[in-house]
GROMACS .gro file of C-alpha atoms in nm:
model
  253
    1MET     CA    1   0.023   0.016   0.026
    2THR     CA    2   0.147   0.358  -0.092
    3LYS     CA    3   0.175   0.613   0.179
    4GLU     CA    4  -0.044   0.816  -0.016
    5MET     CA    5  -0.326   0.565  -0.026
    6LEU     CA    6  -0.318   0.493   0.397
    7ASP     CA    7  -0.278   0.885   0.361
    8ARG     CA    8  -0.632   0.910   0.226
    9LEU     CA    9  -0.757   0.588   0.447
   10CYS     CA   10  -0.685   0.689   0.772
   11GLN     CA   11  -0.825   1.062   0.676
   12ALA     CA   12  -1.175   0.895   0.679
   13ALA     CA   13  -1.121   0.649   0.964
   14ASP     CA   14  -1.269   0.734   1.328
   15ARG     CA   15  -0.938   0.870   1.496
   16ASP     CA   16  -1.114   0.803   1.847
   17ALA     CA   17  -1.176   0.387   1.826
   18VAL     CA   18  -0.922   0.206   2.071
   19ILE     CA   19  -0.842  -0.169   1.997
   20LEU     CA   20  -1.053  -0.373   2.212
   21GLU     CA   21  -0.978  -0.697   2.106
   22VAL     CA   22  -0.681  -0.846   1.878
   23HIS     CA   23  -0.703  -1.267   1.761
   24ILE     CA   24  -0.409  -1.408   1.551
   25PHE     CA   25  -0.484  -1.759   1.403
   26LEU     CA   26  -0.296  -1.956   1.199
   27ASN     CA   27  -0.491  -1.755   0.853
   28TRP     CA   28  -0.616  -1.492   1.000
   29VAL     CA   29  -0.586  -1.195   1.210
   30ILE     CA   30  -0.909  -1.037   1.349
   31VAL     CA   31  -0.891  -0.709   1.545
   32ASN     CA   32  -1.215  -0.549   1.742
   33SER     CA   33  -1.206  -0.182   1.815
   34LYS     CA   34  -1.515   0.020   1.605
   35SER     CA   35  -1.617  -0.310   1.452
   36TYR     CA   36  -1.503  -0.658   1.401
   37ALA     CA   37  -1.286  -0.653   1.116
   38MET     CA   38  -1.019  -0.935   0.942
   39SER     CA   39  -0.707  -0.956   0.773
   40THR     CA   40  -0.504  -1.271   0.565
   41LEU     CA   41  -0.188  -1.365   0.791
   42LEU     CA   42  -0.009  -1.528   0.486
   43ASN     CA   43   0.372  -1.563   0.607
   44GLY     CA   44   0.669  -1.621   0.330
   45MET     CA   45   0.560  -1.323   0.116
   46PRO     CA   46   0.843  -1.177  -0.095
   47GLY     CA   47   1.042  -0.868   0.081
   48LEU     CA   48   0.863  -0.884   0.420
   49VAL     CA   49   1.036  -1.109   0.732
   50GLU     CA   50   0.879  -1.295   0.965
   51PRO     CA   51   0.863  -1.206   1.379
   52HIS     CA   52   1.175  -1.354   1.554
   53GLY     CA   53   1.151  -1.606   1.737
   54MET     CA   54   0.850  -1.605   2.011
   55ASP     CA   55   0.805  -1.231   1.959
   56THR     CA   56   0.453  -1.249   1.841
   57TYR     CA   57   0.268  -1.133   2.157
   58MET     CA   58   0.035  -0.886   2.059
   59GLY     CA   59  -0.222  -0.794   2.377
   60HIS     CA   60  -0.020  -0.489   2.454
   61LEU     CA   61  -0.231  -0.366   2.155
   62ILE     CA   62  -0.568  -0.396   2.395
   63GLY     CA   63  -0.647   0.008   2.443
   64ARG     CA   64  -0.435   0.173   2.226
   65ASN     CA   65  -0.570   0.374   1.940
   66ALA     CA   66  -0.632   0.205   1.625
   67LEU     CA   67  -0.533   0.471   1.431
   68GLU     CA   68  -0.228   0.511   1.534
   69ILE     CA   69  -0.166   0.114   1.510
   70ALA     CA   70  -0.279   0.082   1.190
   71GLY     CA   71  -0.014   0.352   1.080
   72GLU     CA   72   0.276   0.198   1.275
   73PHE     CA   73   0.209  -0.136   1.142
   74LEU     CA   74   0.138  -0.094   0.769
   75ASN     CA   75   0.461   0.068   0.736
   76SER     CA   76   0.602  -0.230   0.930
   77ARG     CA   77   0.826  -0.473   0.715
   78GLU     CA   78   0.674  -0.787   0.940
   79THR     CA   79   0.432  -0.970   0.806
   80LEU     CA   80   0.228  -1.016   1.142
   81LYS     CA   81   0.266  -0.659   1.192
   82ARG     CA   82   0.123  -0.587   0.823
   83ALA     CA   83  -0.205  -0.844   0.893
   84VAL     CA   84  -0.234  -0.658   1.264
   85GLY     CA   85  -0.217  -0.322   1.125
   86MET     CA   86  -0.474  -0.367   0.829
   87ALA     CA   87  -0.702  -0.473   1.059
   88CYS     CA   88  -0.699  -0.238   1.256
   89LEU     CA   89  -0.736   0.025   0.936
   90LYS     CA   90  -1.053  -0.180   0.838
   91SER     CA   91  -1.209  -0.171   1.132
   92ILE     CA   92  -1.224   0.211   1.186
   93LEU     CA   93  -1.336   0.239   0.850
   94PRO     CA   94  -1.670   0.323   0.776
   95ALA     CA   95  -1.916   0.129   0.706
   96PRO     CA   96  -1.998   0.169   0.281
   97ALA     CA   97  -2.376   0.360   0.288
   98HIS     CA   98  -2.411   0.177  -0.060
   99TYR     CA   99  -2.281  -0.151  -0.145
  100ALA     CA  100  -2.389  -0.456  -0.420
  101GLU     CA  101  -2.376  -0.841  -0.240
  102GLY     CA  102  -2.206  -1.090  -0.402
  103ASN     CA  103  -1.894  -1.244  -0.514
  104ALA     CA  104  -1.684  -0.982  -0.673
  105ILE     CA  105  -1.544  -1.212  -0.926
  106ASP     CA  106  -1.913  -1.345  -1.059
  107ARG     CA  107  -1.973  -0.993  -1.165
  108ASN     CA  108  -1.719  -1.016  -1.451
  109HIS     CA  109  -1.797  -1.371  -1.593
  110GLU     CA  110  -1.963  -1.285  -1.897
  111PHE     CA  111  -1.700  -1.018  -1.963
  112ALA     CA  112  -1.467  -1.229  -1.885
  113ARG     CA  113  -1.542  -1.495  -2.127
  114GLU     CA  114  -1.459  -1.250  -2.477
  115HIS     CA  115  -1.204  -1.054  -2.290
  116LYS     CA  116  -0.823  -1.110  -2.231
  117THR     CA  117  -0.858  -1.147  -1.841
  118CYS     CA  118  -0.560  -1.165  -1.552
  119PHE     CA  119  -0.577  -1.283  -1.220
  120ILE     CA  120  -0.347  -1.140  -0.985
  121GLY     CA  121  -0.386  -1.395  -0.740
  122HIS     CA  122  -0.470  -1.812  -0.783
  123PHE     CA  123  -0.861  -1.819  -0.748
  124ALA     CA  124  -1.058  -2.135  -0.810
  125GLU     CA  125  -1.278  -1.920  -1.030
  126ALA     CA  126  -0.972  -1.850  -1.269
  127GLU     CA  127  -0.870  -2.194  -1.311
  128ASN     CA  128  -1.226  -2.327  -1.360
  129TRP     CA  129  -1.288  -2.002  -1.649
  130ARG     CA  130  -0.926  -2.118  -1.779
  131LEU     CA  131  -1.042  -2.485  -1.843
  132GLN     CA  132  -1.349  -2.341  -1.994
  133GLY     CA  133  -1.169  -2.203  -2.231
  134PHE     CA  134  -1.161  -1.838  -2.118
  135PRO     CA  135  -0.876  -1.592  -2.247
  136VAL     CA  136  -0.746  -1.649  -1.944
  137ASP     CA  137  -0.423  -1.620  -1.742
  138ILE     CA  138  -0.316  -1.612  -1.383
  139ILE     CA  139  -0.046  -1.430  -1.252
  140GLU     CA  140   0.136  -1.571  -0.886
  141LEU     CA  141   0.415  -1.523  -0.681
  142PHE     CA  142   0.403  -1.887  -0.604
  143PRO     CA  143   0.268  -2.027  -0.933
  144ARG     CA  144   0.106  -2.320  -0.958
  145PRO     CA  145   0.124  -2.565  -1.294
  146GLY     CA  146   0.004  -2.356  -1.606
  147ASP     CA  147   0.005  -2.044  -1.394
  148ILE     CA  148   0.279  -1.740  -1.499
  149HIS     CA  149   0.523  -1.587  -1.212
  150TRP     CA  150   0.505  -1.243  -1.154
  151ASP     CA  151   0.832  -1.210  -1.275
  152ASP     CA  152   0.773  -1.287  -1.605
  153SER     CA  153   0.404  -1.122  -1.634
  154HIS     CA  154   0.529  -0.821  -1.806
  155GLU     CA  155   0.399  -0.909  -2.117
  156VAL     CA  156   0.030  -1.051  -2.079
  157LEU     CA  157  -0.068  -0.776  -1.810
  158SER     CA  158   0.076  -0.502  -2.041
  159ASN     CA  159  -0.250  -0.684  -2.292
  160ALA     CA  160  -0.517  -0.708  -2.009
  161GLU     CA  161  -0.851  -0.567  -2.076
  162LEU     CA  162  -0.984  -0.691  -1.723
  163VAL     CA  163  -0.769  -0.749  -1.414
  164LEU     CA  164  -0.835  -0.900  -1.083
  165ILE     CA  165  -0.631  -0.843  -0.806
  166THR     CA  166  -0.598  -1.016  -0.470
  167GLY     CA  167  -0.590  -0.771  -0.208
  168LEU     CA  168  -0.284  -0.929  -0.056
  169THR     CA  169  -0.099  -0.705  -0.330
  170LEU     CA  170  -0.195  -0.394  -0.081
  171VAL     CA  171  -0.009  -0.566   0.213
  172ASN     CA  172   0.343  -0.740  -0.010
  173ASP     CA  173   0.372  -0.369  -0.222
  174THR     CA  174   0.299  -0.528  -0.568
  175PHE     CA  175  -0.050  -0.325  -0.642
  176GLU     CA  176   0.117  -0.018  -0.716
  177GLU     CA  177   0.321  -0.221  -0.973
  178VAL     CA  178   0.025  -0.399  -1.084
  179VAL     CA  179  -0.157  -0.097  -1.211
  180ARG     CA  180   0.170   0.024  -1.378
  181ARG     CA  181   0.173  -0.330  -1.574
  182THR     CA  182  -0.193  -0.261  -1.692
  183PRO     CA  183  -0.207   0.032  -1.913
  184ARG     CA  184  -0.485  -0.121  -2.140
  185ALA     CA  185  -0.698  -0.236  -1.850
  186ARG     CA  186  -1.057  -0.124  -1.874
  187TYR     CA  187  -1.155  -0.267  -1.523
  188ARG     CA  188  -0.957  -0.364  -1.252
  189VAL     CA  189  -1.076  -0.503  -0.947
  190ILE     CA  190  -0.927  -0.565  -0.593
  191MET     CA  191  -1.049  -0.817  -0.405
  192GLY     CA  192  -1.081  -1.077  -0.095
  193PRO     CA  193  -1.067  -1.057   0.296
  194THR     CA  194  -0.771  -0.828   0.316
  195VAL     CA  195  -0.926  -0.530   0.117
  196PRO     CA  196  -1.057  -0.241   0.310
  197VAL     CA  197  -1.404  -0.151   0.125
  198SER     CA  198  -1.399   0.172   0.068
  199PRO     CA  199  -1.428   0.395  -0.221
  200VAL     CA  200  -1.100   0.595  -0.188
  201LEU     CA  201  -0.957   0.282  -0.390
  202PHE     CA  202  -1.114   0.421  -0.701
  203ASP     CA  203  -0.887   0.727  -0.710
  204PHE     CA  204  -0.607   0.438  -0.739
  205GLY     CA  205  -0.678   0.279  -1.079
  206LEU     CA  206  -0.970   0.030  -0.959
  207HIS     CA  207  -1.310   0.038  -1.089
  208GLN     CA  208  -1.468  -0.217  -0.839
  209VAL     CA  209  -1.408  -0.308  -0.468
  210GLY     CA  210  -1.480  -0.663  -0.299
  211GLY     CA  211  -1.433  -0.752   0.057
  212THR     CA  212  -1.539  -0.922   0.343
  213VAL     CA  213  -1.758  -0.812   0.642
  214ILE     CA  214  -1.843  -1.005   0.978
  215ASP     CA  215  -2.185  -1.050   1.051
  216ASP     CA  216  -2.151  -1.332   1.298
  217TYR     CA  217  -1.811  -1.284   1.493
  218ALA     CA  218  -1.903  -1.553   1.738
  219ALA     CA  219  -1.923  -1.803   1.457
  220ILE     CA  220  -1.599  -1.673   1.250
  221LEU     CA  221  -1.393  -1.674   1.579
  222ARG     CA  222  -1.487  -1.995   1.627
  223TYR     CA  223  -1.386  -2.127   1.245
  224CYS     CA  224  -1.083  -1.984   1.297
  225CYS     CA  225  -0.919  -2.102   1.605
  226ARG     CA  226  -1.036  -2.452   1.501
  227GLY     CA  227  -0.795  -2.366   1.165
  228GLY     CA  228  -1.019  -2.221   0.928
  229GLY     CA  229  -0.868  -2.142   0.621
  230SER     CA  230  -1.049  -2.035   0.295
  231ILE     CA  231  -1.362  -1.805   0.383
  232ALA     CA  232  -1.548  -2.005   0.149
  233HIS     CA  233  -1.592  -2.288   0.423
  234ALA     CA  234  -1.683  -2.041   0.668
  235PRO     CA  235  -1.961  -2.120   0.907
  236VAL     CA  236  -2.316  -1.985   0.703
  237GLY     CA  237  -2.376  -1.652   0.779
  238ALA     CA  238  -2.074  -1.570   0.949
  239LEU     CA  239  -1.980  -1.337   0.679
  240ARG     CA  240  -2.108  -1.145   0.342
  241LYS     CA  241  -1.907  -1.014   0.038
  242ILE     CA  242  -1.978  -0.688  -0.046
  243ASN     CA  243  -1.860  -0.487  -0.354
  244LEU     CA  244  -1.811  -0.132  -0.419
  245LEU     CA  245  -1.864  -0.019  -0.822
  246LYS     CA  246  -1.723   0.277  -0.945
  247ASP     CA  247  -1.972   0.299  -1.247
  248THR     CA  248  -2.285   0.138  -1.212
  249GLU     CA  249  -2.392   0.240  -1.590
  250ASN     CA  250  -2.105   0.023  -1.706
  251ASP     CA  251  -2.075  -0.250  -1.446
  252GLN     CA  252  -2.053  -0.581  -1.533
  253ILE     CA  253  -2.364  -0.751  -1.484
   0.00000   0.00000   0.00000
């Protein structure tokens, strides 16, 4: 996440909220301040470092100003702090007044059938579309068979008309480069449980913002503390996917 983007997001955040709860799980971080919010915890990200030894305790954050911690931790080079910082930031952003519910990827199904599409991140829908013959490429830092490594993605990204971007690009410092590499993109979509659902992101080259809202915090805490990974398998009613659309007249539905 660029300094400009972080500053803009922080301007819209609740400046007085304090951290009430911090939960660290195998795959997720969940913070409660003004509201409950989650962020992906993914270790091994290139360019970031892991916590040293057993220095992972976050209980000292309880009662601290959430905005201050968000700013400090999102500037850290440590994966755990980045995840906690993003969850803090999301927990103090205002709830969007207008949004559309549903999977961000599904909204672009028909457009992707006919137009050059790139996914930044390996999504199940991307693989399904590729198997169906859609003109889809999958770009990954950790590519699976058939994927393209991020380092080798310049050419395919330069021709992409639709770009669907994992929210992890906001915490691993690749988002700005994704935008630079996709000058012909007609639509850029960022999505996932790490994404702050804010219209501020529209000013940074995006046309759709897809995120995840916690509706039943007790259910999602139980799921995560038992090792829950994919949000696709979270308890029914625990989470809700929502989307902000920059231009509803040209939306892909």
